[in-house]
Coordinates of C-alpha atoms in Angstrom, one line a residue:
M1269 CA 32.0 0.3 19.3
N1270 CA 33.1 0.1 15.6
H1271 CA 30.6 -1.7 13.4
V1272 CA 31.6 -3.7 10.5
P1273 CA 29.3 -3.3 7.3
H1274 CA 26.8 -6.2 7.0
D1275 CA 28.1 -6.9 3.2
E1276 CA 31.6 -6.6 4.6
R1277 CA 31.2 -9.1 7.0
H1278 CA 29.8 -11.7 4.8
E1279 CA 32.9 -11.5 2.6
R1280 CA 35.4 -11.8 5.4
E1281 CA 33.6 -15.1 6.9
F1282 CA 33.8 -16.2 3.0
L1283 CA 37.3 -15.3 2.6
T1284 CA 38.2 -16.9 6.0
W1285 CA 36.6 -20.3 4.6
L1286 CA 37.6 -20.2 1.3
T1287 CA 41.0 -19.4 1.7
R1288 CA 41.3 -22.7 4.2
R1289 CA 39.4 -24.8 1.8
I1290 CA 41.5 -23.9 -1.2
S1291 CA 44.7 -24.3 1.0
D1292 CA 43.5 -27.8 1.4
Y1293 CA 43.0 -28.4 -1.9
A1294 CA 46.5 -27.1 -3.2
R1295 CA 48.3 -28.9 0.2
R1296 CA 49.9 -25.6 0.9
E1297 CA 49.0 -22.0 2.5
V1298 CA 47.4 -19.6 -0.1
G1299 CA 46.6 -15.9 0.2
Q1300 CA 43.5 -13.6 -0.2
E1301 CA 45.0 -12.1 -3.7
T1302 CA 46.1 -15.4 -4.9
L1303 CA 44.9 -16.2 -8.5
L1304 CA 43.2 -19.5 -8.3
V1305 CA 45.0 -20.9 -11.6
E1306 CA 48.1 -20.6 -9.5
C1307 CA 46.9 -23.2 -6.7
G1308 CA 47.5 -26.2 -9.0
L1309 CA 43.8 -26.8 -9.3
D1310 CA 42.4 -29.0 -11.9
S1311 CA 39.1 -28.8 -13.1
V1312 CA 38.0 -31.8 -11.0
A1313 CA 39.5 -29.9 -8.0
L1314 CA 37.4 -26.8 -8.7
L1315 CA 34.2 -28.6 -9.0
S1316 CA 35.1 -30.6 -6.0
L1317 CA 35.4 -26.8 -4.6
Y1318 CA 32.1 -25.8 -5.9
G1319 CA 30.5 -28.9 -4.4
D1320 CA 32.0 -27.9 -1.3
I1321 CA 30.6 -24.5 -1.3
E1322 CA 27.4 -25.8 -2.5
A1323 CA 27.1 -28.3 0.8
E1324 CA 28.1 -25.1 2.8
F1325 CA 26.2 -22.2 1.8
G1326 CA 23.7 -23.6 -0.7
S1327 CA 23.0 -22.5 -4.3
L1328 CA 25.0 -19.2 -4.4
I1329 CA 26.9 -19.8 -7.7
D1330 CA 26.8 -22.1 -10.8
P1331 CA 30.0 -23.9 -12.0
Q1332 CA 31.4 -21.7 -14.3
D1333 CA 31.3 -18.9 -11.5
M1334 CA 34.3 -20.9 -10.9
W1335 CA 36.4 -19.7 -13.6
V1336 CA 35.3 -16.1 -13.9
Y1337 CA 36.4 -14.9 -10.5
P1338 CA 40.2 -15.1 -10.6
T1339 CA 41.2 -14.5 -7.3
V1340 CA 40.1 -16.0 -3.6
R1341 CA 38.8 -12.6 -2.6
E1342 CA 37.1 -12.0 -5.9
L1343 CA 35.2 -15.5 -5.3
A1344 CA 34.6 -14.6 -1.9
G1345 CA 33.5 -11.4 -2.8
H1346 CA 30.9 -12.8 -5.2
L1347 CA 29.7 -15.3 -2.9
A1348 CA 29.1 -12.5 -0.1
V1349 CA 26.9 -10.8 -2.6
R1350 CA 25.0 -13.6 -4.0
R1351 CA 24.2 -14.5 -0.1
V1352 CA 22.8 -11.2 0.5
R1353 CA 20.8 -11.3 -2.4
V1354 CA 19.4 -14.9 -1.5
K1355 CA 18.5 -13.8 2.3
R1356 CA 16.8 -10.9 1.2
R1357 CA 14.6 -13.2 -1.2
E1358 CA 13.9 -15.6 1.6
R1359 CA 10.9 -14.2 2.7
I1360 CA 8.2 -13.3 0.2
R1361 CA 8.2 -9.7 -0.6
V1362 CA 5.0 -9.2 -2.9
V1363 CA 4.1 -5.8 -4.6
F1364 CA 0.6 -5.6 -5.9
V1365 CA 0.0 -3.6 -9.3
F1366 CA -3.5 -2.6 -10.4
V1367 CA -4.8 -2.3 -13.8
G1368 CA -6.3 0.5 -15.6
Q1369 CA -9.2 1.2 -17.7
G1370 CA -9.9 -1.0 -20.8
S1371 CA -9.1 -4.1 -19.1
Q1372 CA -13.2 -4.5 -18.4
Y1373 CA -15.5 -7.2 -20.3
P1374 CA -18.9 -8.4 -19.7
G1375 CA -18.8 -11.1 -16.9
M1376 CA -15.0 -10.4 -15.6
A1377 CA -14.2 -12.7 -12.6
E1378 CA -17.4 -14.3 -13.1
G1379 CA -15.3 -17.9 -12.2
L1380 CA -14.1 -16.5 -9.0
Y1381 CA -17.5 -14.9 -7.9
R1382 CA -19.0 -18.7 -8.6
H1383 CA -16.2 -20.4 -6.7
S1384 CA -14.1 -18.4 -4.4
T1385 CA -16.6 -17.4 -1.4
S1386 CA -14.0 -14.9 -0.2
Y1387 CA -13.7 -12.9 -3.4
R1388 CA -17.9 -13.3 -3.6
L1389 CA -17.9 -11.6 -0.3
G1390 CA -15.6 -9.0 -0.9
L1391 CA -17.4 -7.9 -4.4
T1392 CA -20.6 -8.0 -2.6
W1393 CA -19.5 -5.7 0.0
V1394 CA -18.1 -2.9 -2.2
D1395 CA -21.2 -3.4 -4.6
E1396 CA -22.7 -2.0 -1.5
V1397 CA -20.6 0.9 -0.9
L1398 CA -21.3 2.1 -4.6
R1399 CA -24.9 1.3 -5.1
P1400 CA -25.7 5.0 -3.6
Y1401 CA -23.6 6.3 -6.2
L1402 CA -24.3 4.3 -9.3
G1403 CA -28.4 3.6 -8.4
R1404 CA -27.9 0.3 -9.4
S1405 CA -25.8 -3.2 -8.6
V1406 CA -22.3 -3.4 -9.7
A1407 CA -22.1 -6.6 -9.2
D1408 CA -25.3 -7.4 -11.4
L1409 CA -24.3 -5.6 -14.3
I1410 CA -20.9 -7.6 -14.4
L1411 CA -22.7 -10.7 -13.9
S1412 CA -25.2 -10.0 -16.4
Q1413 CA -22.8 -9.8 -19.0
D1414 CA -24.1 -6.5 -20.1
P1415 CA -22.1 -4.8 -22.9
G1416 CA -23.2 -1.4 -21.5
I1417 CA -20.4 -2.1 -18.7
D1418 CA -17.8 -0.7 -21.5
R1419 CA -19.4 3.0 -21.0
T1420 CA -16.8 5.0 -19.0
S1421 CA -19.4 5.8 -16.0
L1422 CA -19.7 2.1 -15.3
S1423 CA -16.6 0.8 -16.6
Q1424 CA -14.7 2.8 -14.0
P1425 CA -16.7 1.8 -11.0
A1426 CA -17.0 -1.9 -11.9
L1427 CA -13.2 -2.0 -12.5
F1428 CA -12.6 -0.9 -8.9
A1429 CA -15.1 -3.0 -7.7
V1430 CA -13.1 -6.2 -8.8
E1431 CA -9.6 -4.9 -8.1
Y1432 CA -10.6 -4.2 -4.6
A1433 CA -12.2 -7.2 -4.2
L1434 CA -9.5 -9.1 -5.5
A1435 CA -7.1 -7.4 -3.3
R1436 CA -9.2 -8.2 -0.1
T1437 CA -9.0 -11.8 -1.1
L1438 CA -5.3 -11.6 -1.2
L1439 CA -5.2 -9.8 2.1
D1440 CA -8.0 -11.9 4.0
A1441 CA -5.6 -15.0 2.8
G1442 CA -2.6 -13.0 4.4
V1443 CA -0.8 -11.3 2.0
R1444 CA 0.4 -8.0 2.8
P1445 CA 2.1 -6.3 0.0
V1446 CA 5.2 -4.2 0.8
A1447 CA 4.4 -1.7 -2.0
V1448 CA 1.3 -1.0 -4.2
L1449 CA 1.5 0.6 -7.8
G1450 CA -1.6 1.3 -9.8
H1451 CA -1.7 2.2 -13.9
G1452 CA -4.2 5.1 -14.0
L1453 CA -7.8 4.1 -12.6
G1454 CA -6.0 1.3 -10.7
E1455 CA -4.2 4.0 -8.4
F1456 CA -8.1 4.3 -6.6
A1457 CA -7.8 0.6 -5.4
A1458 CA -3.9 1.0 -4.8
A1459 CA -4.8 3.8 -3.0
T1460 CA -7.1 2.0 -0.8
V1461 CA -5.2 -0.9 -0.2
A1462 CA -2.2 1.8 0.9
E1463 CA -5.1 3.3 3.5
A1464 CA -4.8 6.7 1.9
L1465 CA -8.3 6.4 0.7
T1466 CA -11.2 4.6 2.4
P1467 CA -13.3 2.0 0.5
G1468 CA -16.2 4.6 0.7
H1469 CA -14.3 7.8 -0.2
A1470 CA -12.7 5.7 -3.3
A1471 CA -16.1 4.6 -4.1
R1472 CA -17.5 7.9 -4.5
L1473 CA -14.4 9.2 -6.4
V1474 CA -14.4 6.5 -9.1
A1475 CA -18.1 6.8 -9.7
M1476 CA -17.9 10.9 -9.9
R1477 CA -14.9 10.7 -12.1
G1478 CA -16.7 8.2 -14.3
A1479 CA -19.9 10.1 -14.6
F1480 CA -17.9 13.1 -15.4
M1481 CA -16.0 11.6 -17.8
Q1482 CA -18.7 10.0 -19.4
R1483 CA -20.1 13.5 -20.2
L1484 CA -17.5 14.4 -22.5
P1485 CA -17.5 14.1 -26.5
T1486 CA -16.9 10.6 -27.6
N1487 CA -14.6 11.2 -30.2
G1488 CA -11.5 10.3 -28.4
G1489 CA -9.6 7.5 -27.9
M1490 CA -6.2 6.0 -27.0
L1491 CA -3.5 4.3 -29.5
A1492 CA -1.3 1.6 -27.9
T1493 CA 1.9 1.5 -30.2
C1494 CA 5.1 -0.4 -30.2
A1495 CA 7.0 3.1 -30.7
D1496 CA 9.2 4.0 -28.0
P1497 CA 8.3 7.7 -26.6
Y1498 CA 10.4 9.7 -28.9
E1499 CA 9.3 8.1 -31.8
A1500 CA 5.8 8.6 -30.5
A1501 CA 6.3 12.1 -30.0
E1502 CA 7.9 12.5 -33.2
V1503 CA 5.0 11.1 -35.3
S1504 CA 2.4 12.9 -33.5
A1505 CA 4.1 16.0 -33.2
S1506 CA 2.1 17.8 -36.1
E1507 CA -1.2 16.5 -34.6
P1508 CA -2.0 19.2 -32.0
G1509 CA -5.2 17.1 -30.8
V1510 CA -2.8 13.9 -29.7
S1511 CA -0.3 13.3 -26.9
I1512 CA 1.2 10.9 -25.0
G1513 CA -1.0 8.8 -22.8
A1514 CA 1.2 6.4 -21.2
I1515 CA 4.4 4.9 -21.1
N1516 CA 4.0 1.2 -20.2
A1517 CA 7.8 -0.5 -21.4
A1518 CA 10.8 0.5 -23.5
R1519 CA 8.6 0.2 -26.6
A1520 CA 5.0 0.2 -25.4
T1521 CA 3.8 3.7 -25.7
V1522 CA 0.3 4.9 -25.6
L1523 CA -1.1 7.9 -27.6
S1524 CA -4.3 9.8 -26.4
G1525 CA -6.3 12.3 -28.5
D1526 CA -9.1 13.1 -31.0
L1527 CA -9.8 9.9 -33.6
D1528 CA -9.0 11.4 -36.6
G1529 CA -5.4 12.6 -35.3
L1530 CA -5.1 9.0 -34.2
A1531 CA -6.1 7.3 -37.5
R1532 CA -3.1 9.5 -39.3
V1533 CA -0.8 8.6 -36.4
S1534 CA -1.2 5.1 -36.9
D1535 CA -1.1 5.2 -40.9
R1536 CA 2.7 7.0 -40.0
L1537 CA 3.4 4.4 -37.9
A1538 CA 2.4 1.7 -40.2
D1539 CA 4.6 3.5 -42.9
A1540 CA 7.8 3.4 -40.6
G1541 CA 6.8 -0.7 -39.9
I1542 CA 5.5 0.0 -36.2
S1543 CA 2.4 -1.9 -35.6
S1544 CA -0.4 -0.1 -33.3
R1545 CA -3.8 -0.6 -32.3
L1546 CA -7.0 1.2 -31.0
L1547 CA -7.6 0.3 -27.2
P1548 CA -11.6 -0.4 -26.2
V1549 CA -11.6 3.2 -24.4
G1550 CA -14.5 5.8 -25.3
H1551 CA -12.4 9.1 -24.3
A1552 CA -9.0 10.2 -24.9
F1553 CA -8.0 9.3 -21.1
H1554 CA -4.6 10.8 -19.6
S1555 CA -4.7 13.9 -21.9
P1556 CA -5.4 17.6 -22.3
R1557 CA -8.9 16.6 -23.4
M1558 CA -10.0 15.7 -20.2
E1559 CA -9.5 19.4 -18.8
A1560 CA -13.0 20.2 -18.7
V1561 CA -13.3 16.9 -16.1
V1562 CA -11.1 18.7 -13.8
P1563 CA -13.0 21.5 -11.5
G1564 CA -15.9 19.5 -10.8
F1565 CA -13.9 16.5 -9.7
T1566 CA -11.5 18.7 -7.6
A1567 CA -14.5 20.2 -5.7
V1568 CA -15.8 16.6 -4.8
A1569 CA -12.2 14.9 -3.8
G1570 CA -11.4 18.4 -1.8
R1571 CA -14.2 16.9 0.8
F1572 CA -12.2 14.4 1.5
P1573 CA -8.9 14.7 3.6
D1574 CA -5.3 14.4 2.6
V1575 CA -3.9 11.0 3.9
L1576 CA -0.2 9.8 3.5
P1577 CA -0.3 6.3 2.3
R1578 CA 0.5 3.6 4.9
V1579 CA 2.2 1.5 2.3
P1580 CA 4.4 2.4 -0.2
F1581 CA 2.6 3.9 -2.9
Y1582 CA 4.5 4.3 -6.3
S1583 CA 2.7 6.9 -8.2
T1584 CA 2.4 6.6 -12.0
V1585 CA 2.0 10.3 -12.2
Y1586 CA 5.2 10.9 -11.2
G1587 CA 7.5 7.5 -11.7
R1588 CA 8.2 7.2 -8.2
E1589 CA 7.2 6.5 -4.5
L1590 CA 5.1 8.9 -3.3
A1591 CA 6.6 10.6 -0.4
E1592 CA 3.6 13.5 0.5
P1593 CA -0.3 12.8 1.3
L1594 CA -2.7 11.8 -1.5
G1595 CA -5.7 14.3 -1.9
A1596 CA -7.8 16.3 -4.5
A1597 CA -4.6 18.3 -6.1
Y1598 CA -3.3 14.6 -6.6
W1599 CA -6.1 13.2 -8.3
A1600 CA -7.2 15.9 -10.4
R1601 CA -3.4 16.0 -11.9
Q1602 CA -3.8 12.2 -12.4
I1603 CA -6.8 13.1 -15.0
T1604 CA -4.9 15.0 -17.4
S1605 CA -1.4 13.8 -16.7
P1606 CA 0.2 10.4 -18.6
V1607 CA 0.8 7.2 -17.0
R1608 CA 4.5 7.1 -16.5
F1609 CA 4.0 3.3 -15.6
A1610 CA 7.8 1.9 -16.8
E1611 CA 9.4 4.4 -14.8
A1612 CA 7.5 3.7 -11.6
V1613 CA 7.9 -0.3 -11.8
R1614 CA 11.8 0.4 -12.5
R1615 CA 12.1 2.3 -9.7
M1616 CA 9.8 0.0 -7.4
L1617 CA 12.0 -2.8 -8.4
A1618 CA 15.2 -1.3 -8.1
Q1619 CA 14.3 0.0 -4.5
L1620 CA 12.5 -3.0 -3.0
D1621 CA 13.8 -5.8 -4.5
P1622 CA 10.4 -7.9 -4.3
T1623 CA 10.0 -11.6 -5.0
H1624 CA 6.8 -11.4 -6.5
V1625 CA 4.6 -8.9 -8.5
V1626 CA 1.1 -9.7 -8.5
E1627 CA -1.4 -7.9 -11.3
I1628 CA -4.7 -7.4 -9.6
G1629 CA -7.5 -6.8 -12.1
P1630 CA -9.8 -9.0 -14.4
K1631 CA -7.2 -10.2 -17.0
A1632 CA -3.6 -10.2 -17.3
V1633 CA -2.5 -6.7 -19.4
L1634 CA 0.3 -5.5 -17.4
T1635 CA 2.2 -8.7 -16.5
P1636 CA 4.0 -9.3 -19.8
L1637 CA 5.4 -5.2 -19.5
L1638 CA 6.1 -6.0 -16.0
R1639 CA 8.4 -9.1 -16.9
R1640 CA 9.8 -7.2 -19.6
I1641 CA 10.8 -4.4 -17.2
G1642 CA 11.9 -7.0 -14.7
G1643 CA 14.2 -9.0 -17.0
A1644 CA 15.4 -12.7 -16.7
D1645 CA 16.6 -11.8 -13.0
G1646 CA 13.4 -10.0 -11.9
P1647 CA 10.6 -10.9 -9.5
R1648 CA 8.2 -13.7 -10.3
C1649 CA 5.1 -11.9 -12.1
L1650 CA 1.7 -13.8 -11.6
A1651 CA -2.0 -12.4 -12.6
V1652 CA -4.6 -13.3 -10.2
C1653 CA -7.0 -13.3 -13.2
H1654 CA -6.0 -14.2 -16.8
G1655 CA -9.1 -13.6 -18.4
P1656 CA -12.9 -14.9 -18.5
E1657 CA -12.2 -18.5 -17.9
S1658 CA -10.0 -17.8 -14.9
N1659 CA -11.3 -19.4 -11.4
A1660 CA -10.7 -20.1 -8.0
V1661 CA -7.8 -22.9 -9.1
D1662 CA -6.1 -20.4 -10.5
L1663 CA -6.5 -18.2 -7.2
A1664 CA -5.2 -21.0 -5.6
G1665 CA -2.3 -21.1 -7.7
V1666 CA -1.4 -17.5 -7.0
L1667 CA -2.1 -18.2 -2.9
S1668 CA 0.5 -21.3 -3.1
A1669 CA 3.0 -19.2 -5.0
L1670 CA 2.8 -16.7 -2.2
N1671 CA 2.8 -19.3 0.2
A1672 CA -0.8 -17.7 1.6
G1673 CA -3.7 -19.3 2.2
P1674 CA -4.7 -22.0 4.6
L1675 CA -2.0 -24.5 3.5
A1676 CA 0.6 -21.7 4.1
E1677 CA 3.8 -23.2 5.8
D1678 CA 4.7 -19.8 7.1
P1679 CA 2.7 -16.6 7.2
P1680 CA 3.9 -14.2 4.2
G1681 CA 4.9 -10.7 5.1
P1682 CA 7.7 -8.0 4.3

């Protein structure tokens, strides 16, 4: 039996309908290659045809499209493509994107802790998982407004706790991501949601990672720039202690290295009219300066099995979907590798065509970048927490946008 491709079948249906309908307007038989301008249709007739399309098939085109596609066949092809895209987006397809280090602040997500039972239970649970490794409550640390949360040994497990609790809140409300992606440290929460790490394994890895990094010298940092990767590489070429730490968007490159070198690079960028700012981190993350952490961390990570993600996991180490198991080798490489965020996001959007991208973290850091990468026709980008003022009302808005929670009309899903 011969199978007609789905898109081609749609086009034939539209072609048959359009040919018949235009023939009625022209009061004569028209062919599939007939030019619309030769059908004797004036602007009123074309607008009437547009109304017929709207009534029959829904909002697939704009009125000006009636003039853009010259033949009956080309207009039918456009309608078929639009129908496929609309059908693909009728069911919500959400991606979770987890933020990295530098987004922490004292009291993060406190409003949700006070007013969202689901988030409070999630944070309390992961707090108990982390406590044996930290020797203290990470929830108390966060809620006490302790500025010590900026210490690497505390900020990394605290961010993991908040992100996992936020993700758990969405999952409990019925949201099921079609993929996950994490920026730097955010990959641990992403891997946990993808079931490539258990929460217990992730908690231990994050706690040990932060502790190992805390022992490094504190004369390193990260510089966010409005330079593209080539400009950033060129301006830092004379600084052996500075390298690219992250490529976040077309003109959003982060440099990582020693503070003195970053200061000189910042001055050179300013001379070229390119702005930059130091990020609130105490070390040169995602750079060769992290090499000393790798042996000890690899030994810890090697105690856990390599597991293939059960949810598509877009790696910001490789800039693509990871088709192999996550294990010690991956987590070790992640420590010194630059974050290829923009590349991973572009591939994820192109391959999955999600309807929504949800940033999961204590404040909206990646959402503007996600919107830039996705463009005007990209998915709707939402942040669970916009910052210190976020509360359960903001969470309810996100759940409503995702058609999730107790008032959902239909269960969301891929």
